[in-house]
Amino acid sequence: MNIAVYLGANEGNLPIYKERAAELGRWIGENGHRLIYGGSKCGLMGVLAQQALKHGAEVIGVEPVFFVEEEIQLEGLTQLIVTDNMRERKARMIELAEVFIAFPGGTGTAEEIAEVISAGSLGHLQGIYGYYNVNGYYEFARNGYDQMVSQGFLSPESREKIRFWNTVYEIAEAIKVLSNKQHMNQFCNL
């Protein structure tokens, strides 16, 4: 699977974020998945990508030209795609991926996953998407989506598609279900 992970260019204040980013990268590599991410060597982004590479994953970084000029891209990527701006970066990552994970991060992470969720709600995106809720980091988002439903601004069907995972094993199960669906669709189209 092509897995896009949105996450912080900082490490956060607690060691658990770095530990879980490393675990996720290792899992992606060990299970033959491809990582699509923002291309940076900084913070959790660098931890995730380095572990994915170390454990055999192809890692595609998608980075706007102004970050490349600042030389913050990770060396040794399988591929670095350079875009003109952040808008193109987000669009390119969505084109490349089938699975979209928001790991703890800041406003950029929030913006990126919001665009994915919006596209999914409109039916313009196939695949799965959600939040890796490390240390309860995304409880505020879970509560926000539930509030949208209770106030009539988000359908229960759209809310159901927004996943919250507490472990990499829960992510693995969701991917297994998606993979089985894709396999069945290919089989039925023969």
GROMACS .gro file of C-alpha atoms in nm:
model
  190
    1MET     CA    1   0.000   0.000   0.000
    2ASN     CA    2   0.101   0.359  -0.056
    3ILE     CA    3   0.070   0.523   0.285
    4ALA     CA    4   0.075   0.900   0.327
    5VAL     CA    5   0.168   1.011   0.675
    6TYR     CA    6   0.123   1.371   0.784
    7LEU     CA    7   0.320   1.462   1.096
    8GLY     CA    8   0.526   1.718   1.279
    9ALA     CA    9   0.857   1.864   1.174
   10ASN     CA   10   0.916   1.889   1.551
   11GLU     CA   11   0.945   1.597   1.792
   12GLY     CA   12   0.694   1.722   2.050
   13ASN     CA   13   0.748   1.730   2.425
   14LEU     CA   14   0.703   1.361   2.508
   15PRO     CA   15   0.930   1.070   2.406
   16ILE     CA   16   0.627   0.859   2.309
   17TYR     CA   17   0.581   1.059   1.988
   18LYS     CA   18   0.930   0.982   1.865
   19GLU     CA   19   0.898   0.619   1.976
   20ARG     CA   20   0.569   0.567   1.794
   21ALA     CA   21   0.694   0.747   1.481
   22ALA     CA   22   0.991   0.508   1.473
   23GLU     CA   23   0.759   0.212   1.528
   24LEU     CA   24   0.530   0.322   1.244
   25GLY     CA   25   0.825   0.369   1.007
   26ARG     CA   26   0.963   0.029   1.100
   27TRP     CA   27   0.621  -0.133   1.047
   28ILE     CA   28   0.580   0.031   0.705
   29GLY     CA   29   0.918  -0.101   0.595
   30GLU     CA   30   0.885  -0.450   0.740
   31ASN     CA   31   0.545  -0.499   0.578
   32GLY     CA   32   0.639  -0.396   0.225
   33HIS     CA   33   0.445  -0.070   0.216
   34ARG     CA   34   0.558   0.255   0.052
   35LEU     CA   35   0.577   0.575   0.260
   36ILE     CA   36   0.463   0.905   0.110
   37TYR     CA   37   0.550   1.201   0.334
   38GLY     CA   38   0.662   1.561   0.332
   39GLY     CA   39   1.030   1.491   0.258
   40SER     CA   40   1.187   1.658   0.561
   41LYS     CA   41   1.472   1.531   0.776
   42CYS     CA   42   1.341   1.732   1.073
   43GLY     CA   43   1.150   1.617   1.379
   44LEU     CA   44   0.907   1.328   1.365
   45MET     CA   45   0.913   1.343   0.986
   46GLY     CA   46   1.280   1.249   0.983
   47VAL     CA   47   1.237   0.976   1.247
   48LEU     CA   48   0.953   0.812   1.051
   49ALA     CA   49   1.129   0.822   0.714
   50GLN     CA   50   1.466   0.703   0.844
   51GLN     CA   51   1.307   0.401   1.010
   52ALA     CA   52   1.100   0.319   0.702
   53LEU     CA   53   1.412   0.334   0.483
   54LYS     CA   54   1.617   0.133   0.732
   55HIS     CA   55   1.356  -0.142   0.725
   56GLY     CA   56   1.328  -0.168   0.346
   57ALA     CA   57   1.046   0.068   0.248
   58GLU     CA   58   1.044   0.284  -0.059
   59VAL     CA   59   1.012   0.639   0.073
   60ILE     CA   60   0.882   0.918  -0.146
   61GLY     CA   61   0.924   1.270  -0.017
   62VAL     CA   62   0.705   1.546  -0.157
   63GLU     CA   63   0.851   1.885  -0.078
   64PRO     CA   64   0.792   2.237  -0.203
   65VAL     CA   65   1.087   2.408  -0.367
   66PHE     CA   66   1.133   2.661  -0.086
   67PHE     CA   67   1.203   2.377   0.160
   68VAL     CA   68   1.449   2.221  -0.084
   69GLU     CA   69   1.627   2.557  -0.104
   70GLU     CA   70   1.657   2.551   0.277
   71GLU     CA   71   1.809   2.199   0.245
   72ILE     CA   72   1.578   2.031   0.496
   73GLN     CA   73   1.504   1.727   0.276
   74LEU     CA   74   1.617   1.387   0.396
   75GLU     CA   75   1.907   1.239   0.203
   76GLY     CA   76   1.868   0.888   0.068
   77LEU     CA   77   1.502   0.903  -0.023
   78THR     CA   78   1.383   0.662  -0.291
   79GLN     CA   79   1.236   0.963  -0.470
   80LEU     CA   80   1.202   1.334  -0.397
   81ILE     CA   81   0.921   1.511  -0.577
   82VAL     CA   82   0.963   1.888  -0.576
   83THR     CA   83   0.652   2.103  -0.607
   84ASP     CA   84   0.612   2.476  -0.664
   85ASN     CA   85   0.413   2.530  -0.342
   86MET     CA   86   0.228   2.368  -0.052
   87ARG     CA   87  -0.098   2.339  -0.245
   88GLU     CA   88   0.071   2.128  -0.512
   89ARG     CA   89   0.245   1.925  -0.242
   90LYS     CA   90  -0.086   1.832  -0.079
   91ALA     CA   91  -0.245   1.744  -0.412
   92ARG     CA   92   0.050   1.528  -0.516
   93MET     CA   93   0.050   1.336  -0.187
   94ILE     CA   94  -0.322   1.266  -0.225
   95GLU     CA   95  -0.266   1.142  -0.583
   96LEU     CA   96   0.006   0.903  -0.470
   97ALA     CA   97  -0.153   0.745  -0.163
   98GLU     CA   98  -0.429   0.499  -0.074
   99VAL     CA   99  -0.401   0.531   0.304
  100PHE     CA  100  -0.379   0.864   0.487
  101ILE     CA  101  -0.260   0.889   0.847
  102ALA     CA  102  -0.244   1.201   1.060
  103PHE     CA  103   0.025   1.142   1.321
  104PRO     CA  104   0.065   1.408   1.594
  105GLY     CA  105   0.176   1.737   1.444
  106GLY     CA  106   0.084   2.102   1.420
  107THR     CA  107  -0.124   2.325   1.197
  108GLY     CA  108   0.023   2.188   0.874
  109THR     CA  109  -0.070   1.834   0.972
  110ALA     CA  110  -0.421   1.948   1.064
  111GLU     CA  111  -0.462   2.125   0.731
  112GLU     CA  112  -0.339   1.827   0.531
  113ILE     CA  113  -0.566   1.569   0.694
  114ALA     CA  114  -0.863   1.809   0.681
  115GLU     CA  115  -0.825   1.827   0.303
  116VAL     CA  116  -0.816   1.447   0.281
  117ILE     CA  117  -1.124   1.410   0.503
  118SER     CA  118  -1.313   1.673   0.306
  119ALA     CA  119  -1.235   1.495  -0.021
  120GLY     CA  120  -1.342   1.165   0.132
  121SER     CA  121  -1.670   1.314   0.257
  122LEU     CA  122  -1.743   1.442  -0.093
  123GLY     CA  123  -1.671   1.101  -0.245
  124HIS     CA  124  -1.364   1.228  -0.431
  125LEU     CA  125  -1.117   1.003  -0.252
  126GLN     CA  126  -1.099   0.627  -0.228
  127GLY     CA  127  -0.900   0.462   0.045
  128ILE     CA  128  -0.889   0.502   0.420
  129TYR     CA  129  -0.798   0.796   0.636
  130GLY     CA  130  -0.776   0.884   0.999
  131TYR     CA  131  -0.579   0.986   1.302
  132TYR     CA  132  -0.307   0.793   1.480
  133ASN     CA  133  -0.423   0.896   1.827
  134VAL     CA  134  -0.089   0.856   2.007
  135ASN     CA  135  -0.123   0.936   2.377
  136GLY     CA  136  -0.478   1.065   2.318
  137TYR     CA  137  -0.339   1.351   2.111
  138TYR     CA  138  -0.636   1.362   1.874
  139GLU     CA  139  -0.920   1.335   2.126
  140PHE     CA  140  -0.999   1.699   2.051
  141ALA     CA  141  -1.053   1.606   1.685
  142ARG     CA  142  -1.271   1.306   1.773
  143ASN     CA  143  -1.485   1.530   1.995
  144GLY     CA  144  -1.501   1.795   1.723
  145TYR     CA  145  -1.629   1.552   1.459
  146ASP     CA  146  -1.884   1.410   1.702
  147GLN     CA  147  -2.000   1.766   1.772
  148MET     CA  148  -2.037   1.827   1.397
  149VAL     CA  149  -2.265   1.523   1.376
  150SER     CA  150  -2.472   1.616   1.680
  151GLN     CA  151  -2.521   1.969   1.546
  152GLY     CA  152  -2.617   1.851   1.198
  153PHE     CA  153  -2.308   1.964   1.005
  154LEU     CA  154  -2.157   1.622   0.931
  155SER     CA  155  -2.347   1.309   0.832
  156PRO     CA  156  -2.306   1.000   1.050
  157GLU     CA  157  -2.192   0.814   0.736
  158SER     CA  158  -1.911   1.062   0.673
  159ARG     CA  159  -1.814   1.056   1.041
  160GLU     CA  160  -1.791   0.678   1.035
  161LYS     CA  161  -1.520   0.699   0.765
  162ILE     CA  162  -1.294   0.911   0.989
  163ARG     CA  163  -1.092   0.659   1.185
  164PHE     CA  164  -0.903   0.694   1.511
  165TRP     CA  165  -0.629   0.438   1.570
  166ASN     CA  166  -0.447   0.390   1.900
  167THR     CA  167  -0.185   0.142   1.779
  168VAL     CA  168  -0.002   0.049   1.463
  169TYR     CA  169  -0.181  -0.287   1.483
  170GLU     CA  170  -0.518  -0.114   1.442
  171ILE     CA  171  -0.381   0.064   1.136
  172ALA     CA  172  -0.259  -0.271   1.002
  173GLU     CA  173  -0.606  -0.423   1.039
  174ALA     CA  174  -0.769  -0.130   0.854
  175ILE     CA  175  -0.516  -0.166   0.572
  176LYS     CA  176  -0.578  -0.541   0.554
  177VAL     CA  177  -0.950  -0.477   0.506
  178LEU     CA  178  -0.878  -0.219   0.232
  179SER     CA  179  -0.634  -0.454   0.061
  180ASN     CA  180  -0.889  -0.737   0.064
  181LYS     CA  181  -1.154  -0.505  -0.086
  182GLN     CA  182  -0.915  -0.398  -0.364
  183HIS     CA  183  -0.826  -0.760  -0.436
  184MET     CA  184  -1.193  -0.856  -0.457
  185ASN     CA  185  -1.268  -0.560  -0.687
  186GLN     CA  186  -0.986  -0.666  -0.921
  187PHE     CA  187  -1.110  -1.025  -0.918
  188CYS     CA  188  -1.469  -0.920  -0.993
  189ASN     CA  189  -1.354  -0.704  -1.287
  190LEU     CA  190  -1.189  -0.993  -1.472
   0.00000   0.00000   0.00000
